[in-house]
Amino acid sequence: MKARYLLYTLAAFLLFSCSSKEQNYELSNFPENADPKDVGNRIAYKFLVTPHTRFGNPRAEKAPNYITYPDACTWLGALWFAKATDNREMALKLKDRFEPLFGEEANLLPRMNHVDHNVVGSVPLEIYMQKLGGQQYYDLGMKYADTQWEVPEDATPEQKAYAEKGYSWQTRIWIDDMFMITTIQSQAYKVTGERKYIDRAADEMIMYLKEIQRPNGLFYHSPDAPFFWGRGNGWMAAGMAELLAVLPEDNRNRTGIMEAYRKMMATLKQYQGEDGMWKQLIDEPASWNETSGTAMFTYAMIVGVKNGWLDKKEYGAVARKGWITLTGYINGDDEVTDVCEGTNIKNDKDHYMNRKRITGDLHAHAPLLWCAAELVSH
């Protein structure tokens, strides 16, 4: 009897151990405070009651002159989340928020002359694809997508040179471009089915990767700022994941982009803290935990695990830890804390180490919604 009891005890222990390990990497069965549907609802509804921000900061002293990219990326994330949860009420409220941009708020539509401006077109295209809005949404969104490759008369010689090589005249070789450009072009491909949109986005991505990806898979903020800034790398990570999720298997650049993506993910995995966070400067232990970059890396890994590009046990555990820890940075007002302020390029380490930590900045709210949408979708 004693031997049989010990056998049962051992079996129960092994079963519990296996179950515990599974919980460590499964992208489901989260703790109550980290439930993706609840978190997504909180952040999406917070966006709906927050006035348009100035570059993501809801407490900026100056009112926005136009809709800026953090708002657009959050708007898009909220629409993705509403679709994933089949929340028609939320989706219609997000559409109603856009409607004035065709009328009394038309002055807030950004000009179609910059990657950070043109990404706004992703929002009306999503509204159109979800059958929330009609032809005017399609027309506006497609104009933002098309003008990214239509060279204006006042383009600079450098911009014209990029266009002559088949790239967007808006090319800058800044790392955040590879979310802004690929997202609007991916949306255009999804709504039209025309390969030119997704193929040119992939051409652009592979060119950026060849130009600026470092041997370890990460990216300097620029050649003149040799620092692995968290959110800057986050835009690349999320951009590659978003592009690969849409890119046809027969695209000539898919293999190269996938290799670059996996190389980046492998290095990021090494730099995740024990607490699940990534730093303001990824490879600098003395820098602070930063939420927007962490959310973008988490999103990129969730997409990779769900699509089978990354090993589930290895990277699912990283993504799970990142998500659970991130939700602890949401305060009682449904705002994400410790978000790096807007950061321009500077060849000065202290410039990055000493950036302000903002609460409620949409640079973090956007990728948190992307994560939530992925986690609840099947």
Coordinates of C-alpha atoms in Angstrom, one line a residue:
M1 CA 0.0 0.0 0.0
K2 CA 2.8 2.4 0.9
A3 CA 4.5 1.7 -2.5
R4 CA 1.2 2.3 -4.3
Y5 CA 0.6 5.6 -2.4
L6 CA 4.1 6.8 -3.3
L7 CA 3.4 5.9 -6.9
Y8 CA 0.2 7.9 -6.9
T9 CA 1.9 10.8 -5.2
L10 CA 4.6 10.8 -7.8
A11 CA 2.1 10.6 -10.7
A12 CA 0.2 13.5 -9.2
F13 CA 3.3 15.6 -8.8
L14 CA 4.4 14.9 -12.4
L15 CA 0.9 15.8 -13.7
F16 CA 1.0 19.1 -11.7
S17 CA 4.5 19.8 -12.9
C18 CA 3.5 19.3 -16.5
S19 CA 0.4 21.5 -16.0
S20 CA 2.5 24.2 -14.4
K21 CA 5.0 24.2 -17.2
E22 CA 2.2 24.4 -19.8
Q23 CA 0.7 27.4 -18.0
N24 CA 4.1 29.1 -18.3
Y25 CA 4.0 29.2 -22.1
E26 CA 0.3 28.9 -23.1
L27 CA -1.1 32.2 -24.4
S28 CA -4.4 31.6 -22.5
N29 CA -5.7 31.0 -19.0
F30 CA -4.2 34.3 -17.7
P31 CA -4.6 35.5 -14.1
E32 CA -7.8 37.5 -13.6
N33 CA -6.0 40.9 -13.6
A34 CA -4.3 40.0 -16.9
D35 CA -7.4 38.8 -18.8
P36 CA -6.8 40.1 -22.4
K37 CA -10.5 40.8 -23.0
D38 CA -10.9 42.8 -19.8
V39 CA -7.6 44.7 -20.3
G40 CA -8.5 45.4 -24.0
N41 CA -11.9 46.7 -23.0
R42 CA -10.3 49.1 -20.4
I43 CA -7.8 50.5 -22.8
A44 CA -10.1 50.8 -25.8
Y45 CA -12.8 52.5 -23.9
K46 CA -10.2 54.8 -22.3
F47 CA -9.2 55.8 -25.9
L48 CA -12.8 56.6 -26.7
V49 CA -13.2 59.1 -23.9
T50 CA -9.7 60.7 -24.4
P51 CA -9.6 63.7 -26.7
H52 CA -7.2 63.6 -29.7
T53 CA -3.6 63.8 -28.3
R54 CA -0.5 65.6 -29.3
F55 CA 1.9 62.8 -30.4
G56 CA 0.3 60.4 -27.9
N57 CA 0.6 62.5 -24.7
P58 CA -2.9 63.2 -23.3
R59 CA -1.5 65.9 -21.0
A60 CA 0.5 67.8 -23.6
E61 CA 0.1 71.6 -23.1
K62 CA -0.6 72.3 -26.8
A63 CA -3.6 70.9 -28.6
P64 CA -3.0 68.7 -31.6
N65 CA -2.8 70.4 -35.0
Y66 CA -3.7 67.1 -36.7
I67 CA -4.2 63.5 -35.9
T68 CA -0.8 62.1 -35.0
Y69 CA 0.5 58.5 -35.5
P70 CA 0.1 57.3 -31.8
D71 CA -3.6 58.1 -32.0
A72 CA -3.9 56.3 -35.4
C73 CA -2.1 53.2 -34.1
T74 CA -4.2 53.1 -31.0
W75 CA -7.4 53.6 -33.0
L76 CA -6.4 50.8 -35.3
G77 CA -5.6 48.5 -32.3
A78 CA -9.0 49.3 -30.8
L79 CA -10.7 48.4 -34.1
W80 CA -8.7 45.1 -34.2
F81 CA -9.7 44.4 -30.7
A82 CA -13.4 45.2 -31.3
K83 CA -13.4 42.8 -34.2
A84 CA -11.6 40.0 -32.3
T85 CA -14.2 40.3 -29.5
D86 CA -17.2 40.8 -31.8
N87 CA -18.0 44.0 -30.0
R88 CA -20.1 45.8 -32.5
E89 CA -21.0 48.6 -30.0
M90 CA -17.3 49.4 -29.5
A91 CA -16.6 49.3 -33.2
L92 CA -19.4 51.7 -34.1
K93 CA -18.2 54.1 -31.4
L94 CA -14.7 54.0 -33.0
K95 CA -16.2 54.7 -36.4
D96 CA -18.3 57.6 -34.9
R97 CA -15.1 59.1 -33.6
F98 CA -13.7 59.2 -37.1
E99 CA -16.9 60.6 -38.8
P100 CA -16.2 64.3 -37.9
L101 CA -12.9 64.1 -39.9
F102 CA -15.0 64.1 -43.0
G103 CA -16.7 67.3 -41.8
E104 CA -16.1 69.8 -39.0
E105 CA -12.8 68.2 -38.0
A106 CA -11.4 67.8 -41.6
N107 CA -8.6 70.2 -40.7
L108 CA -7.2 67.5 -38.4
L109 CA -6.5 65.1 -41.2
P110 CA -2.7 65.1 -41.7
R111 CA -1.2 66.0 -45.0
M112 CA -0.1 63.0 -47.1
N113 CA 3.6 63.8 -47.1
H114 CA 5.3 61.8 -44.3
V115 CA 5.3 58.2 -43.1
D116 CA 3.9 59.3 -39.7
H117 CA 1.1 61.0 -41.5
N118 CA 0.2 58.4 -44.1
V119 CA -0.3 55.6 -41.5
V120 CA -3.5 57.4 -40.5
G121 CA -5.0 56.0 -43.6
S122 CA -5.0 52.5 -42.0
V123 CA -7.9 53.6 -39.7
P124 CA -10.5 54.4 -42.4
L125 CA -9.5 51.3 -44.3
E126 CA -10.1 49.1 -41.3
I127 CA -13.4 50.8 -40.7
Y128 CA -14.3 50.1 -44.3
M129 CA -13.2 46.4 -44.1
Q130 CA -15.3 45.9 -41.0
K131 CA -18.3 47.3 -42.9
L132 CA -18.7 50.1 -40.5
G133 CA -18.3 52.9 -43.1
G134 CA -18.8 53.3 -46.8
Q135 CA -16.9 54.5 -49.9
Q136 CA -15.6 57.7 -48.4
Y137 CA -13.6 55.6 -45.9
Y138 CA -12.2 53.4 -48.7
D139 CA -11.3 56.5 -50.8
L140 CA -9.6 58.3 -48.0
G141 CA -7.6 55.3 -46.8
M142 CA -6.5 54.4 -50.3
K143 CA -5.4 57.9 -51.0
Y144 CA -3.0 57.7 -48.0
A145 CA -1.7 54.4 -49.3
D146 CA -1.2 55.5 -52.9
T147 CA 0.3 58.9 -52.2
Q148 CA 3.1 57.1 -50.3
W149 CA 4.5 56.1 -53.7
E150 CA 3.3 59.0 -55.8
V151 CA 6.2 61.5 -55.9
P152 CA 5.1 65.1 -55.5
E153 CA 6.6 67.9 -57.6
D154 CA 8.4 69.4 -54.6
A155 CA 10.1 66.2 -53.6
T156 CA 13.8 66.5 -52.7
P157 CA 16.5 65.0 -54.9
E158 CA 17.0 62.3 -52.2
Q159 CA 13.3 61.5 -52.1
K160 CA 13.2 61.2 -55.9
A161 CA 16.3 59.0 -55.8
Y162 CA 14.5 56.5 -53.5
A163 CA 11.4 56.6 -55.8
E164 CA 13.5 55.8 -58.9
K165 CA 14.7 52.6 -57.1
G166 CA 11.1 51.6 -56.5
Y167 CA 10.9 52.7 -52.9
S168 CA 8.6 55.1 -51.2
W169 CA 9.6 58.7 -51.7
Q170 CA 8.9 59.1 -47.9
T171 CA 11.8 56.8 -47.1
R172 CA 14.1 58.1 -44.3
I173 CA 15.8 54.9 -42.9
W174 CA 14.4 55.6 -39.5
I175 CA 13.4 52.4 -37.6
D176 CA 9.8 53.5 -36.9
D177 CA 9.2 53.8 -40.6
M178 CA 8.9 50.0 -40.8
F179 CA 5.7 50.0 -38.9
M180 CA 4.2 53.1 -40.5
I181 CA 4.9 52.2 -44.1
T182 CA 4.2 48.5 -43.9
T183 CA 0.9 48.9 -42.0
I184 CA -0.8 51.3 -44.4
Q185 CA 0.4 49.2 -47.4
S186 CA -0.7 46.0 -45.7
Q187 CA -4.1 47.5 -45.1
A188 CA -4.3 48.5 -48.8
Y189 CA -3.4 45.0 -49.8
K190 CA -6.0 43.4 -47.5
V191 CA -8.8 45.7 -48.8
T192 CA -7.9 45.5 -52.5
G193 CA -6.1 42.2 -52.9
E194 CA -3.7 43.9 -55.2
R195 CA -0.1 42.5 -54.8
K196 CA 1.6 45.7 -55.6
Y197 CA 0.8 47.1 -52.1
I198 CA 2.2 44.2 -50.1
D199 CA 5.1 43.5 -52.5
R200 CA 6.4 47.1 -52.3
A201 CA 6.0 47.0 -48.5
A202 CA 8.2 43.9 -48.4
D203 CA 10.8 45.5 -50.8
E204 CA 10.9 48.5 -48.5
M205 CA 11.3 46.3 -45.4
I206 CA 14.2 44.2 -46.9
M207 CA 16.0 47.4 -47.9
Y208 CA 15.7 48.8 -44.4
L209 CA 16.9 45.5 -42.9
K210 CA 20.0 45.4 -45.1
E211 CA 20.8 49.0 -44.3
I212 CA 20.3 49.1 -40.5
Q213 CA 19.9 45.8 -38.8
R214 CA 22.9 45.0 -36.6
P215 CA 24.6 41.6 -36.5
N216 CA 22.8 40.8 -33.2
G217 CA 19.4 41.4 -34.9
L218 CA 18.7 44.7 -33.1
F219 CA 18.7 48.2 -34.5
Y220 CA 20.5 51.4 -33.6
H221 CA 18.1 54.4 -33.4
S222 CA 20.2 55.7 -36.4
P223 CA 23.8 55.3 -37.6
D224 CA 24.4 58.6 -35.7
A225 CA 22.9 57.3 -32.5
P226 CA 24.4 53.9 -31.8
F227 CA 22.0 52.9 -29.0
F228 CA 19.4 50.1 -28.9
W229 CA 16.5 52.2 -27.9
G230 CA 13.5 50.1 -26.8
R231 CA 10.5 51.6 -28.6
G232 CA 12.5 52.3 -31.8
N233 CA 13.3 48.6 -31.9
G234 CA 9.7 47.9 -31.0
W235 CA 8.4 49.5 -34.2
M236 CA 10.7 47.2 -36.2
A237 CA 9.7 44.1 -34.3
A238 CA 6.0 44.9 -34.6
G239 CA 6.4 46.0 -38.2
M240 CA 8.0 42.7 -39.3
A241 CA 5.4 40.6 -37.4
E242 CA 2.5 42.6 -38.9
L243 CA 4.0 42.3 -42.4
L244 CA 4.8 38.6 -42.2
A245 CA 1.3 37.9 -41.1
V246 CA -0.1 39.2 -44.4
L247 CA 2.8 38.6 -46.8
P248 CA 2.1 35.8 -49.3
E249 CA 4.3 32.7 -49.1
D250 CA 5.6 33.3 -52.7
N251 CA 6.9 36.8 -52.0
R252 CA 10.6 36.9 -53.0
N253 CA 11.5 38.8 -49.7
R254 CA 9.6 36.6 -47.3
T255 CA 12.5 34.3 -46.4
G256 CA 14.9 37.2 -45.8
I257 CA 12.4 39.1 -43.6
M258 CA 11.6 35.9 -41.6
E259 CA 15.3 35.4 -40.9
A260 CA 15.7 39.0 -39.8
Y261 CA 12.7 38.7 -37.6
R262 CA 13.8 35.4 -35.9
K263 CA 17.3 36.8 -35.3
M264 CA 15.8 39.9 -33.6
M265 CA 13.4 37.7 -31.5
A266 CA 16.3 35.5 -30.3
T267 CA 18.3 38.5 -29.1
L268 CA 15.3 40.1 -27.4
K269 CA 14.6 36.9 -25.6
Q270 CA 18.0 37.1 -24.0
Y271 CA 17.4 40.7 -22.8
Q272 CA 14.0 40.2 -21.2
G273 CA 14.3 40.9 -17.5
E274 CA 13.3 38.4 -14.8
D275 CA 10.3 40.5 -14.2
G276 CA 9.1 40.2 -17.8
M277 CA 10.1 43.7 -18.9
W278 CA 12.5 45.2 -21.4
K279 CA 14.6 48.3 -20.7
Q280 CA 14.5 51.8 -22.1
L281 CA 17.9 50.9 -23.6
I282 CA 17.6 47.2 -24.3
D283 CA 21.1 46.2 -23.4
E284 CA 21.7 48.6 -20.6
P285 CA 20.8 47.0 -17.2
A286 CA 20.9 50.4 -15.5
S287 CA 18.1 51.9 -17.6
W288 CA 14.5 51.7 -16.5
N289 CA 11.7 49.4 -17.4
E290 CA 9.8 50.9 -20.3
T291 CA 6.2 49.8 -21.3
S292 CA 5.8 50.8 -25.0
G293 CA 8.8 48.8 -26.2
T294 CA 7.9 45.9 -23.9
A295 CA 4.4 45.9 -25.4
M296 CA 5.7 45.9 -29.0
F297 CA 8.1 43.1 -28.3
T298 CA 5.4 41.1 -26.6
Y299 CA 3.1 41.6 -29.6
A300 CA 5.8 40.5 -32.1
M301 CA 6.3 37.3 -30.1
I302 CA 2.6 36.6 -29.7
V303 CA 2.2 36.8 -33.5
G304 CA 5.2 34.6 -34.1
V305 CA 4.0 31.9 -31.7
K306 CA 0.5 31.9 -33.0
N307 CA 1.7 31.6 -36.6
G308 CA 4.2 28.9 -35.8
W309 CA 7.3 31.0 -36.7
L310 CA 8.6 30.8 -33.2
D311 CA 8.9 27.8 -30.8
K312 CA 5.8 27.8 -28.6
K313 CA 7.4 26.7 -25.4
E314 CA 10.4 28.9 -25.8
Y315 CA 8.8 32.2 -26.9
G316 CA 5.3 31.6 -25.6
A317 CA 6.8 31.8 -22.1
V318 CA 8.5 35.1 -22.9
A319 CA 5.4 36.6 -24.4
R320 CA 3.2 35.4 -21.5
K321 CA 5.5 36.8 -18.9
G322 CA 5.7 40.1 -20.8
W323 CA 1.9 40.4 -21.1
I324 CA 1.2 39.6 -17.5
T325 CA 3.8 42.0 -16.2
L326 CA 2.6 44.8 -18.5
T327 CA -0.9 44.7 -17.1
G328 CA 0.6 45.6 -13.8
Y329 CA 1.6 48.9 -15.2
I330 CA -2.0 50.0 -15.8
N331 CA -3.2 52.3 -13.2
G332 CA -6.7 52.8 -11.7
D333 CA -7.5 55.3 -14.4
D334 CA -6.9 52.7 -17.1
E335 CA -3.7 54.5 -18.2
V336 CA -0.3 52.8 -18.8
T337 CA 2.5 54.2 -16.8
D338 CA 6.3 54.5 -17.5
V339 CA 6.0 55.3 -21.2
C340 CA 9.0 56.9 -22.8
E341 CA 8.3 60.4 -24.1
G342 CA 8.7 61.2 -27.8
T343 CA 12.4 60.8 -28.6
N344 CA 14.4 62.2 -31.4
I345 CA 17.8 60.9 -32.5
K346 CA 20.8 62.1 -30.5
N347 CA 24.3 60.7 -30.1
D348 CA 24.2 60.8 -26.4
K349 CA 23.5 57.9 -24.1
D350 CA 22.1 60.1 -21.3
H351 CA 19.6 61.5 -23.8
Y352 CA 17.9 58.1 -23.8
M353 CA 18.6 57.2 -20.1
N354 CA 16.9 60.4 -18.8
R355 CA 13.8 60.5 -21.0
K356 CA 10.6 61.5 -19.1
R357 CA 8.3 58.6 -18.1
I358 CA 4.8 59.6 -19.1
T359 CA 1.5 58.1 -17.9
G360 CA -1.3 57.5 -20.4
D361 CA 0.8 58.0 -23.5
L362 CA -0.7 56.2 -26.5
H363 CA 2.7 54.9 -27.6
A364 CA 2.0 52.2 -25.0
H365 CA -1.8 52.0 -25.3
A366 CA -1.6 51.1 -29.0
P367 CA 0.6 48.0 -28.7
L368 CA -1.2 46.8 -25.6
L369 CA -4.4 46.7 -27.7
W370 CA -2.5 44.9 -30.5
C371 CA -1.5 42.3 -27.9
A372 CA -5.0 42.0 -26.5
A373 CA -6.5 41.6 -30.0
E374 CA -4.1 38.8 -30.8
L375 CA -4.6 37.0 -27.5
V376 CA -8.4 36.9 -27.8
S377 CA -8.5 36.0 -31.5
H378 CA -8.6 32.4 -32.7

